[in-house]
Short mmCIF file of C-alpha atoms in Angstrom, two decimals:
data_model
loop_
_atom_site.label_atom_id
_atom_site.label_comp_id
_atom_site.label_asym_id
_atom_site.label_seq_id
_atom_site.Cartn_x
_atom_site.Cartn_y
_atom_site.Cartn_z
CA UNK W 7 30.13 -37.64 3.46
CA UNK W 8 28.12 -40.58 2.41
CA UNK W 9 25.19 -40.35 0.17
CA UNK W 10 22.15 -39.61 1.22
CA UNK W 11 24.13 -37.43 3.96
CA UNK W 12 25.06 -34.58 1.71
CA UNK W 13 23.91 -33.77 -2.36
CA UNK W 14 25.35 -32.65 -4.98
CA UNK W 15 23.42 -29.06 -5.13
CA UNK W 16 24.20 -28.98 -1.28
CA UNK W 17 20.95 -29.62 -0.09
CA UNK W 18 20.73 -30.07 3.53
CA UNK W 19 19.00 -33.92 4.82
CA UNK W 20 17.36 -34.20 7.91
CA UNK W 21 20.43 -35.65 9.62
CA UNK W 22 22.62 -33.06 8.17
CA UNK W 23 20.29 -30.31 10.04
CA UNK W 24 20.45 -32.05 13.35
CA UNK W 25 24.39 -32.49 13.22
CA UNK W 26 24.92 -29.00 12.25
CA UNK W 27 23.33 -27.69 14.91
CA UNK W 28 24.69 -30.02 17.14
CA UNK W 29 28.53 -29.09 15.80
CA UNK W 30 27.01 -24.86 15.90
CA UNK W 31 26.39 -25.61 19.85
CA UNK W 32 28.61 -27.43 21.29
CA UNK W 33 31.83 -27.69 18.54
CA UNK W 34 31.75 -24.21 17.56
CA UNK W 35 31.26 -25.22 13.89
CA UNK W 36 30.42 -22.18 11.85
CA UNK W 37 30.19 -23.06 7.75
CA UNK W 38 31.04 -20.60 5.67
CA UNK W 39 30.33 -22.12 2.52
CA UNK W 40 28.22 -25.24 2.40
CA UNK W 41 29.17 -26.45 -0.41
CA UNK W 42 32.75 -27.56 1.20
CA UNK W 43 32.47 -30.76 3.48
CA UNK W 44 35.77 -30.53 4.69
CA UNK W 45 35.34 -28.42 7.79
CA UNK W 46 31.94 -30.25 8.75
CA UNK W 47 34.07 -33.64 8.68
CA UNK W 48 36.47 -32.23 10.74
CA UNK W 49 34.10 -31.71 13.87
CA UNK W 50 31.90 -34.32 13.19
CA UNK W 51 35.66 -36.12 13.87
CA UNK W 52 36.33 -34.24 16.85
CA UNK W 53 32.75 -34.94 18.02
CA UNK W 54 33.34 -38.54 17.49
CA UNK W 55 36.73 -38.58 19.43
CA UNK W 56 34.88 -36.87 22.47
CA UNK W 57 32.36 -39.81 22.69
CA UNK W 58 35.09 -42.22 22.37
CA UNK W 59 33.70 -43.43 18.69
CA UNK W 60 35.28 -44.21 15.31
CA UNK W 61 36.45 -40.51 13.67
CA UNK W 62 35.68 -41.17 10.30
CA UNK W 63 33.74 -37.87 10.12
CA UNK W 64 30.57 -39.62 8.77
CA UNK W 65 26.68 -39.33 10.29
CA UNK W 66 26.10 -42.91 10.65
CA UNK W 67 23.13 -44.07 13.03
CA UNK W 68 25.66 -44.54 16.11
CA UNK W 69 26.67 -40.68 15.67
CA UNK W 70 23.72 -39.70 15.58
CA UNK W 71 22.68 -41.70 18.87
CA UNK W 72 25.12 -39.96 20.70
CA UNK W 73 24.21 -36.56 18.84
CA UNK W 74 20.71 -36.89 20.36
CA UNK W 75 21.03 -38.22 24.26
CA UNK W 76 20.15 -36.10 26.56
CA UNK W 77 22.94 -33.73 27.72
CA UNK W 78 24.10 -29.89 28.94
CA UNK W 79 23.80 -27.34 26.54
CA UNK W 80 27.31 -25.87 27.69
CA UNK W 81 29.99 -25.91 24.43
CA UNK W 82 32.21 -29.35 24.76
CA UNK W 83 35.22 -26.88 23.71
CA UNK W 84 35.42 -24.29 26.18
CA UNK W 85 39.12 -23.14 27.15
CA UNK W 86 37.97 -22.07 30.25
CA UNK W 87 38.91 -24.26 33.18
CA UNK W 88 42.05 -22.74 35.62
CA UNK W 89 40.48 -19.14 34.21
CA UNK W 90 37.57 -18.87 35.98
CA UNK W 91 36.41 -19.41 39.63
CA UNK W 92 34.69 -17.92 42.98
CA UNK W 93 36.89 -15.63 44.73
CA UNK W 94 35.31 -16.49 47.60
CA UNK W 95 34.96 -19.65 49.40
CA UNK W 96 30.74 -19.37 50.81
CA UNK W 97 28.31 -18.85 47.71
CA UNK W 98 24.92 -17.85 48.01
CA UNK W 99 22.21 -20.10 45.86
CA UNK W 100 18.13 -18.70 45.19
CA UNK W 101 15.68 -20.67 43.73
CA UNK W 102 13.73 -18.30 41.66
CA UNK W 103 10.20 -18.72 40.33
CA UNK W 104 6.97 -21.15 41.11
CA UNK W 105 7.76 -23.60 38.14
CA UNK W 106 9.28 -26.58 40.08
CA UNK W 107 9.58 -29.91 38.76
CA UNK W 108 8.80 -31.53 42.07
CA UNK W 109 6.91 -30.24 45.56
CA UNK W 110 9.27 -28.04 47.36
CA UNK W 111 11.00 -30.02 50.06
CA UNK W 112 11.61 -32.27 47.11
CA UNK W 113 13.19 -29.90 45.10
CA UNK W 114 15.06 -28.42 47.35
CA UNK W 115 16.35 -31.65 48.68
CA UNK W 116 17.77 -32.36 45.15
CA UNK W 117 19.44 -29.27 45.19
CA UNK W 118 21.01 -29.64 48.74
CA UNK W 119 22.27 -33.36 47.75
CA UNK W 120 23.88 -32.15 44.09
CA UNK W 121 25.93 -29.26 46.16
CA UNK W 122 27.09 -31.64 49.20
CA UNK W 123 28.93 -33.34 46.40
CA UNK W 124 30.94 -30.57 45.73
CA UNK W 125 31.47 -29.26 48.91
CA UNK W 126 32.67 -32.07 50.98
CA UNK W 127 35.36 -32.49 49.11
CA UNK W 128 36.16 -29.03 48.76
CA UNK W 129 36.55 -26.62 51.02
CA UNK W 130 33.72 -24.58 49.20
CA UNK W 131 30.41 -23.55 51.15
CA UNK W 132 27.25 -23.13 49.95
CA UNK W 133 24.05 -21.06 51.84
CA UNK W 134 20.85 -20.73 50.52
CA UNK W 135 19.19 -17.49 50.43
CA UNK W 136 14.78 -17.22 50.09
CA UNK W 137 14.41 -13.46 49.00
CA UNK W 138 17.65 -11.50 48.37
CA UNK W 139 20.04 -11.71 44.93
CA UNK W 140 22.23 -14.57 45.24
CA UNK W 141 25.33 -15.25 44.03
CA UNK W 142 23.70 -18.45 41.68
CA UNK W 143 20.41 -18.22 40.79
CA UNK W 144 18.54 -21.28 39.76
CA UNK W 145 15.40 -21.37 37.29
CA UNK W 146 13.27 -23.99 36.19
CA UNK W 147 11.81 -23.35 33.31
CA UNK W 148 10.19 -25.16 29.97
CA UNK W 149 10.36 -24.65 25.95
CA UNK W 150 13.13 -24.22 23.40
CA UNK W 151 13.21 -19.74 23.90
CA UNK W 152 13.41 -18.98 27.92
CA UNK W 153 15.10 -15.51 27.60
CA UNK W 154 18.83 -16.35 27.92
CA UNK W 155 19.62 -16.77 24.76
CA UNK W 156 20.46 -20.53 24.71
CA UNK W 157 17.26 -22.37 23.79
CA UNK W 158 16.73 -26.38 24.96
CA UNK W 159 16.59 -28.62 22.23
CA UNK W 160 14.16 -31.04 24.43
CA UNK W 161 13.71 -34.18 24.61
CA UNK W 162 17.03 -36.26 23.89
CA UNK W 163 18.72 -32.74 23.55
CA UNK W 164 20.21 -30.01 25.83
CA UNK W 165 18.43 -30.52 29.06
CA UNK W 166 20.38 -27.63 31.23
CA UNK W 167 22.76 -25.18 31.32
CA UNK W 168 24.90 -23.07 33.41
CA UNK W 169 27.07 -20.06 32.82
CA UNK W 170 30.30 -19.54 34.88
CA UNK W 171 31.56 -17.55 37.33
CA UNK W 172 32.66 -13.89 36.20
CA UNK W 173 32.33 -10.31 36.89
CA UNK W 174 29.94 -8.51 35.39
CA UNK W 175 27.47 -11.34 35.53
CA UNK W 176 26.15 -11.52 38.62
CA UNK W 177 26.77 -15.08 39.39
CA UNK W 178 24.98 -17.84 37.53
CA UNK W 179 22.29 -19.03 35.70
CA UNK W 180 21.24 -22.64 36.28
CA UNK W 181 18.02 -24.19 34.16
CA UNK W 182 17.11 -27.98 34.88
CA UNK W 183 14.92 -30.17 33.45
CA UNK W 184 12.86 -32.42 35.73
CA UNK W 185 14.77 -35.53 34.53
CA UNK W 186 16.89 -36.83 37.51
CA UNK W 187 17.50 -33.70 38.77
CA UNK W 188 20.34 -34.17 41.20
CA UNK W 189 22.25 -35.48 38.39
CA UNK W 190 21.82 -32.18 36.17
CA UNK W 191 22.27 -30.15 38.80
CA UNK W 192 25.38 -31.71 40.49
CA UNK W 193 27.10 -31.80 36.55
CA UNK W 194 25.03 -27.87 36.01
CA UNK W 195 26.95 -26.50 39.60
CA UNK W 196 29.98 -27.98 38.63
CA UNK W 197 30.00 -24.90 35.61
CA UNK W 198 28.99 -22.75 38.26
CA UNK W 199 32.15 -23.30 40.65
CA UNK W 200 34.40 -23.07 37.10
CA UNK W 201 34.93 -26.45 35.43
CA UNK W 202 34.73 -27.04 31.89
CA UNK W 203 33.41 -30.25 30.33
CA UNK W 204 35.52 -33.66 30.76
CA UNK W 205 36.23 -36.29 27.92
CA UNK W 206 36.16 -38.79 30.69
CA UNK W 207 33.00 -40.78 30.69
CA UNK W 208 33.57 -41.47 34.11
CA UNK W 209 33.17 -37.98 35.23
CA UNK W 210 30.31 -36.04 36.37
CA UNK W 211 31.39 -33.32 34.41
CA UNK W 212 31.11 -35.88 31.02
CA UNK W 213 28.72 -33.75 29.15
CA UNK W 214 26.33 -36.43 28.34
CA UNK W 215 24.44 -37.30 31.64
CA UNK W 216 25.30 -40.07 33.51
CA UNK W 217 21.42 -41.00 35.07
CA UNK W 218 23.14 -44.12 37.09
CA UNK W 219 21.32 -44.97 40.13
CA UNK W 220 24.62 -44.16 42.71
CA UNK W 221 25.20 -39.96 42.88
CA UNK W 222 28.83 -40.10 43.01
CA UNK W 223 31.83 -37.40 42.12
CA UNK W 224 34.88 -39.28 40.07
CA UNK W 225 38.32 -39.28 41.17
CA UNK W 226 38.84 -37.13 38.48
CA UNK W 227 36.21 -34.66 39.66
CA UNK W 228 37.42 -34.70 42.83
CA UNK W 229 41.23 -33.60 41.89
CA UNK W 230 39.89 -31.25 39.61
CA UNK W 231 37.58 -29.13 42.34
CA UNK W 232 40.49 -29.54 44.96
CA UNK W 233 42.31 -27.72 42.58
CA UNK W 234 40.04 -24.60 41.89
CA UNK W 235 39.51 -24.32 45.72
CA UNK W 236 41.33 -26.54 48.16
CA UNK W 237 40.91 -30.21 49.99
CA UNK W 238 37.86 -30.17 52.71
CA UNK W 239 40.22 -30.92 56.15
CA UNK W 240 37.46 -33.25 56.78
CA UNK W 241 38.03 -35.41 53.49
CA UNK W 242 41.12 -37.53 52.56
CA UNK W 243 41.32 -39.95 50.36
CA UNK W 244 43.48 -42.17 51.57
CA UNK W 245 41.12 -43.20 54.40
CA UNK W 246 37.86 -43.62 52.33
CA UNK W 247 36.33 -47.04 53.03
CA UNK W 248 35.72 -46.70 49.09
CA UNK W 249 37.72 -44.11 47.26
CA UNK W 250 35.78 -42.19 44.30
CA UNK W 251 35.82 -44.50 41.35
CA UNK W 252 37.98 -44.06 38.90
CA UNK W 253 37.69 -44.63 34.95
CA UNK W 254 39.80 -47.51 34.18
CA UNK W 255 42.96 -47.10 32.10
CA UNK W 256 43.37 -49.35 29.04
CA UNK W 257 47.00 -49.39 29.98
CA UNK W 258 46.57 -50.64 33.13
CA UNK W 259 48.82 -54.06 33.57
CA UNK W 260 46.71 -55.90 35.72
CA UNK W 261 43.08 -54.84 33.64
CA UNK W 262 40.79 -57.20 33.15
CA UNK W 263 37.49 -57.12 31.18
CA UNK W 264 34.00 -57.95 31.87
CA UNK W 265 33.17 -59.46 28.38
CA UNK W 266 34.93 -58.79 24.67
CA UNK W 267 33.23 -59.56 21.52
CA UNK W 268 33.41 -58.85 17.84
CA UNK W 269 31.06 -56.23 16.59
CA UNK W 270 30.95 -55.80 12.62
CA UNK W 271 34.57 -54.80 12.25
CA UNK W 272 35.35 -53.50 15.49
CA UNK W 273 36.38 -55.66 18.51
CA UNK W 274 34.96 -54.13 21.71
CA UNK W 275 35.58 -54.71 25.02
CA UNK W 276 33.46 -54.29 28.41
CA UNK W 277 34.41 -53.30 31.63
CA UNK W 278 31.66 -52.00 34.34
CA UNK W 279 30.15 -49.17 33.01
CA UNK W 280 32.66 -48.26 30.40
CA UNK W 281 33.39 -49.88 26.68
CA UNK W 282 36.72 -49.44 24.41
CA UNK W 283 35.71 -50.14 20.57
CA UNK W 284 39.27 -50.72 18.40
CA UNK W 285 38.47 -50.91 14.68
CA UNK W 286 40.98 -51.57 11.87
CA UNK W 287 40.86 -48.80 10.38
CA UNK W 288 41.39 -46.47 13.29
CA UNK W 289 44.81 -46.32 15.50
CA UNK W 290 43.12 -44.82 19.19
CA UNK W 291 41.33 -46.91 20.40
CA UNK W 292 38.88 -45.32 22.93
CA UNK W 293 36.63 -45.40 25.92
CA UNK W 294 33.14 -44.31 26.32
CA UNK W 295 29.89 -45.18 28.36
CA UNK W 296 27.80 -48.01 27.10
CA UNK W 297 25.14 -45.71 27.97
CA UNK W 298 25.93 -43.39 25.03
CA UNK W 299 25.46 -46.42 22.31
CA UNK W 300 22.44 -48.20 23.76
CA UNK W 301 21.03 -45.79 26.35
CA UNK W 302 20.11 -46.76 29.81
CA UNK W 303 18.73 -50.20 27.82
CA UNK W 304 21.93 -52.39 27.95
CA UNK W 305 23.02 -52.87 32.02
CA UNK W 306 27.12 -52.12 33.37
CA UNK W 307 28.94 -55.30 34.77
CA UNK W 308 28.00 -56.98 31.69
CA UNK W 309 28.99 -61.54 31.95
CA UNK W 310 29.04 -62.22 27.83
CA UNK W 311 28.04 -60.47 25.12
CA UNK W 312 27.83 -61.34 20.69
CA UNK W 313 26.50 -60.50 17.44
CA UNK W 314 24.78 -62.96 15.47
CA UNK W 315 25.31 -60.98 11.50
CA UNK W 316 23.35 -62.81 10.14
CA UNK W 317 20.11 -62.21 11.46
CA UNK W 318 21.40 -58.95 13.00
CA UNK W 319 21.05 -58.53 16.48
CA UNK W 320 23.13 -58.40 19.54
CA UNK W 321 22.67 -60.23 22.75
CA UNK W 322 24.20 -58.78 26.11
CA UNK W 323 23.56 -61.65 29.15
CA UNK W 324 23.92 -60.78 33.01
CA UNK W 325 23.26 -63.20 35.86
CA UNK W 326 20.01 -65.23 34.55
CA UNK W 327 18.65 -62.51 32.18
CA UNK W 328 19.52 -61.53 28.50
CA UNK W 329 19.19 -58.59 26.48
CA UNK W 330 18.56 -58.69 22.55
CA UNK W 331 19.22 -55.10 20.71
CA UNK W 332 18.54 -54.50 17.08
CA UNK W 333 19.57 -51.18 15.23
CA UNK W 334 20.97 -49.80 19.02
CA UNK W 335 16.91 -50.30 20.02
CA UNK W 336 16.31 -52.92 22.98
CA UNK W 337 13.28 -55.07 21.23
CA UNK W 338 10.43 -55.64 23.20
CA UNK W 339 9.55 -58.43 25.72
CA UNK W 340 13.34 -58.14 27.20
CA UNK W 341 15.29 -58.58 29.19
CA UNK W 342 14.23 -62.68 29.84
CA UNK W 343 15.67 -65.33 31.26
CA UNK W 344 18.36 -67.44 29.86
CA UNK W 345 16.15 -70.72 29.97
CA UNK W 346 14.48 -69.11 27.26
CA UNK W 347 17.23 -69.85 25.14
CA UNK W 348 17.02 -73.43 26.22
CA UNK W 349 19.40 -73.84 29.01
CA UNK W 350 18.37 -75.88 32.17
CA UNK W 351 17.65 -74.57 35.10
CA UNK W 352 20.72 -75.33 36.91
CA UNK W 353 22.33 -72.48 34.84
CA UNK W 354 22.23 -68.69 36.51
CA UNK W 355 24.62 -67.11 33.93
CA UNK W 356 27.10 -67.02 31.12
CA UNK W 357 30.35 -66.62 31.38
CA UNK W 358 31.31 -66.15 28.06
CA UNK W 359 30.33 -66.89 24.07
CA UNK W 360 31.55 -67.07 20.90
CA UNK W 361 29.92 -66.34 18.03
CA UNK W 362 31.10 -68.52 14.86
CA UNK W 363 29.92 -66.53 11.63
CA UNK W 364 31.11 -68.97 8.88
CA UNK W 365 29.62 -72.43 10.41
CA UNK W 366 26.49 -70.15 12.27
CA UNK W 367 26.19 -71.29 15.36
CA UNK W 368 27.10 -69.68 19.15
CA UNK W 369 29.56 -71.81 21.91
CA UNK W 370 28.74 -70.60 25.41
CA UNK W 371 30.55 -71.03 28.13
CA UNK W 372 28.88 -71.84 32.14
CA UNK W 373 31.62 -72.51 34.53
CA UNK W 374 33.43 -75.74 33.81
CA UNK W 375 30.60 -76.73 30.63
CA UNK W 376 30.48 -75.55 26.85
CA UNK W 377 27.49 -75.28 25.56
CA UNK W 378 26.53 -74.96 21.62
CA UNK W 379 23.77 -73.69 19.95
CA UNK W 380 22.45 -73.86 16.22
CA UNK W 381 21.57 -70.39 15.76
CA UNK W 382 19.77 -70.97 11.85
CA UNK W 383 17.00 -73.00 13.61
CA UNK W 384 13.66 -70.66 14.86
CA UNK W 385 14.24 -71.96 18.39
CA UNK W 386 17.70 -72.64 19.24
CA UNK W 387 18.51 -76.32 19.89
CA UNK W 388 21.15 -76.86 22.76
CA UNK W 389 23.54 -80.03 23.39
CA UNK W 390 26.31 -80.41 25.82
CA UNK W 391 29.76 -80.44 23.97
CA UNK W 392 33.30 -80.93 24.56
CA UNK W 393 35.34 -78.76 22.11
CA UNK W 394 38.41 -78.18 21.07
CA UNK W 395 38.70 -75.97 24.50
CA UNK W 396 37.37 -79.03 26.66
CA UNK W 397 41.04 -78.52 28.77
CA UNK W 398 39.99 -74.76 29.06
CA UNK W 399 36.62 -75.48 29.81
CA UNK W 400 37.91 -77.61 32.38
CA UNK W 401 40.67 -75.63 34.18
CA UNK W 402 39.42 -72.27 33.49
CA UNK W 403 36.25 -70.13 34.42
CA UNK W 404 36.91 -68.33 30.91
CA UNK W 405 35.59 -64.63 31.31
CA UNK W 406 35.02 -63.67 27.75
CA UNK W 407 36.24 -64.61 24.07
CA UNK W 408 36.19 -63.40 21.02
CA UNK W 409 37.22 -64.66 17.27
CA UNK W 410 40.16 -63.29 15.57
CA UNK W 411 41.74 -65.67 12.99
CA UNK W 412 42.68 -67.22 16.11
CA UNK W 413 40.26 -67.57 19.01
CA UNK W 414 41.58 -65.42 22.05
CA UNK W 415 40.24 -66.56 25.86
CA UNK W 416 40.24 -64.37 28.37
CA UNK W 417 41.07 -64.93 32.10
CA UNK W 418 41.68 -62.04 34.73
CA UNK W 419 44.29 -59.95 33.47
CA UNK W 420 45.80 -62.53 30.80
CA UNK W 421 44.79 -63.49 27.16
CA UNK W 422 45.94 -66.95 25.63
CA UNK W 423 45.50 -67.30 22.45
CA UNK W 424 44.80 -70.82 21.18
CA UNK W 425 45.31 -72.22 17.46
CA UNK W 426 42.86 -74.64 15.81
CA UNK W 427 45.58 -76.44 13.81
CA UNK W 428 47.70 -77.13 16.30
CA UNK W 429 45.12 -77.94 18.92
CA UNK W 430 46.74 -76.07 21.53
CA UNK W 431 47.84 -72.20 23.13
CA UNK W 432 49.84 -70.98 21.23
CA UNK W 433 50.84 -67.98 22.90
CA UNK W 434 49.47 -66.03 26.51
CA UNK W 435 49.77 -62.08 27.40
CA UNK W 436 48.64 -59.29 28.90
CA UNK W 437 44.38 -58.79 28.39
CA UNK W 438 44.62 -55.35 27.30
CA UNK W 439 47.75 -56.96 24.45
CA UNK W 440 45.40 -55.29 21.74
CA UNK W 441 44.86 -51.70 23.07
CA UNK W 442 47.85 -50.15 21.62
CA UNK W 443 49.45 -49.24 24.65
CA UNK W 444 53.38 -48.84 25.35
CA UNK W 445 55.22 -51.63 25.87
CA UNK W 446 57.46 -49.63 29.18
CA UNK W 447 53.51 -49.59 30.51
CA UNK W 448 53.22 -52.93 31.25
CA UNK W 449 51.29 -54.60 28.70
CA UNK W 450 53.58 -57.03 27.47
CA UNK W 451 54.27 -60.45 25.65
CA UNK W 452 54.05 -63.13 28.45
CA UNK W 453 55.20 -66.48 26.42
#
């Protein structure tokens, strides 16, 4: 542990108290003696691998983030899945009690959209009952102790929770917060029909909540219900005008990314939703939401995104707006418009920059133009240039770059790799060259 994290005398810091509990609730971390560190590394590591960050088993601010977003109160570690499920294919559903989050029709329209995800792919059925014990019974209710023995944490903490499907329970127990409820309750029923937490970020089932505006089941969740309980006759997959999406695979030959940049040590790359960060230190290099780093403040489907270190901030650009993040917080007066960093009008986006830290200033690239800008200056100063890249500029609509000793262009599913002493590429492969993947998957040296 760093210091400041954890003292001598093994006196507990604020941080340390939210972790633990966080590890006691969802990582089954139990510490028998506090005075050794070594187990309370070892699942703030496995914590860290979950959410797709760096396992180095220390409480920095990014941990912590992730520690405190909202998200089911269900342990991340449950062996369950395969174990547990209905024996029958209809289950009964009550909504118990006068506290609702919403008016009635509104609530219960919620609750009728989160279980149509379910069952039409599945060939389980769902009937509501007003007045008589039901198979899952569904409570709304407010404040850390509600009688279950499995307390909310509140805001940016557990929201819900469900317990599965068992004898000797009675069915279920489903608590929601008023926070997008068809999203907790879809994830919340998914416990109820038997399935465990996913490390996709993808999934409905990821136990962080997804709040995107589309209500959608992943492929993933889809194969996994079709395996407690069957394939809905009325559902196939194969002739879905648009499949369930699936969480792209870093392996993938023919990946492409949406923007890669350089963040402090770690090189991280963007694709739709989802973000892999590789750092040097670390050999997985995994993926994870960009939700879970910078909340619901940085959009998916990002066009460019870089770090300026030395006045510390990031800036993520889509279409004709920009977003500047300090510390993981979105600063105030954004997103704006690009022309606010002094580009004409007749530019809608950016496809691409470059940060250069030595020589401080920012390339971007705009179609067929590069564009540079003085970044030690108050207000940015712009000026059309022709670089080093001017043949790039000019044959290529460059989708992202980043520096690396080298400076490494992207385009589609190809990287090329270009070398200031000898003024030219030097070398062109797969996108995804730097993900650590197999060479018999695909990712392979081109020329």
């Amino acid at each position: 542990m760093s210091k400041g994290e954890y003292d001598k005398v093994g006196t507990w810091t604020f941080r340390e108290l939210i972790s633990r509990t966080e590890l006691r609730e969802f990582y089954l971390y139990f510490h028998l003696d506090d005075s050794n560190q070594t187990g309370f590394c070892d699942k703030v590591k496995k914590m860290q691998r979950f959410f797709g960050l760096s396992p180095d088993g220390k409480l920095s601010e990014e941990t912590l983030t992730v520690m405190k977003k909202p998200r089911c109160g269900l342990s991340d570690v449950e062996p369950h899945e395969g174990a547990v499920r209905w024996r029958k294919r209809t289950i009964s559903y009550r909504i118990a009690g006068e506290n609702l989050p919403f008016p009635a029709s509104r609530t219960h329209k919620a609750i009728r959209r989160a279980l149509k995800l379910w069952s039409s792919v599945s060939l389980i059925k769902f009937r509501r009952r007003a007045a008589k014990e039901a198979d899952v019974g569904i409570a709304f209710v407010s404040g850390a102790d509600h009688g279950d023995g499995f307390p909310f944490s509140g805001k940016g903490g557990a929201l819900a929770h469900a317990f599965l499907p068992g004898l000797g329970i009675g069915g279920d127990n489903l608590a929601v917060h008023s926070c997008c409820l068809p999203v907790v309750a879809a994830h919340e029923f998914g416990h109820a029909l038997g399935l465990s937490h996913s490390p996709d970020p993808g999934s409905i089932m990821y136990p962080a909540y997804n709040f995107a505006p589309s209500l959608e089941l992943s492929f993933d969740d889809v194969k996994r219900i079709q395996h407690l309980y069957g394939e809905n006759p009325n559902f196939h997959l194969q002739s879905l005008k648009r499949p369930p999406p699936k969480t792209p695979d870093k392996c993938d030959p023919d990946l492409s990314f949406d923007a890669v940049t350089e963040l402090q040590q770690e090189v991280v790359f963007f694709k739709d939703r989802f973000m892999w960060r590789k750092h040097p230190s670390f050999v997985e290099t995994r993926i994870t939401l960009i939700s879970s780093l910078w909340s619901d403040s940085v959009p998916s489907h990002l066009d460019a995104v870089y770090e300026n270190v030395e006045k510390n901030f990031i800036l993520f650009f889509k279409g004709d707006q920009y977003w500047k993040v300090q510390q993981l917080m979105l600063q105030e007066g954004f997103p704006r418009n690009i022309s606010d960093l002094g580009f004409p009008s007749r530019i809608k986006s950016v496809d691409a920059a470059l940060h250069f830290r030595r020589d401080r200033y920012t390339v971007f690239f705009t179609g067929r133009e590069c564009w540079r800008s003085v970044t030690f200056s108050h207000f940015p100063s712009f000026s059309l240039i022709w670089l080093f890249v001017s043949s790039l500029c000019l044959n290529l609509i460059i989708d992202s770059s980043f520096p690396a000793g080298f400076v490494n262009f992207f385009k589609g599913n190809k990287q090329y790799k270009y070398d200031f002493g000898q003024n030219r590429v030097v070398s062109v492969s797969r996108a995804n060259d730097l993900m650590g993947c197999e060479m018999g998957k695909g990712n392979k040296h081109i020329s």
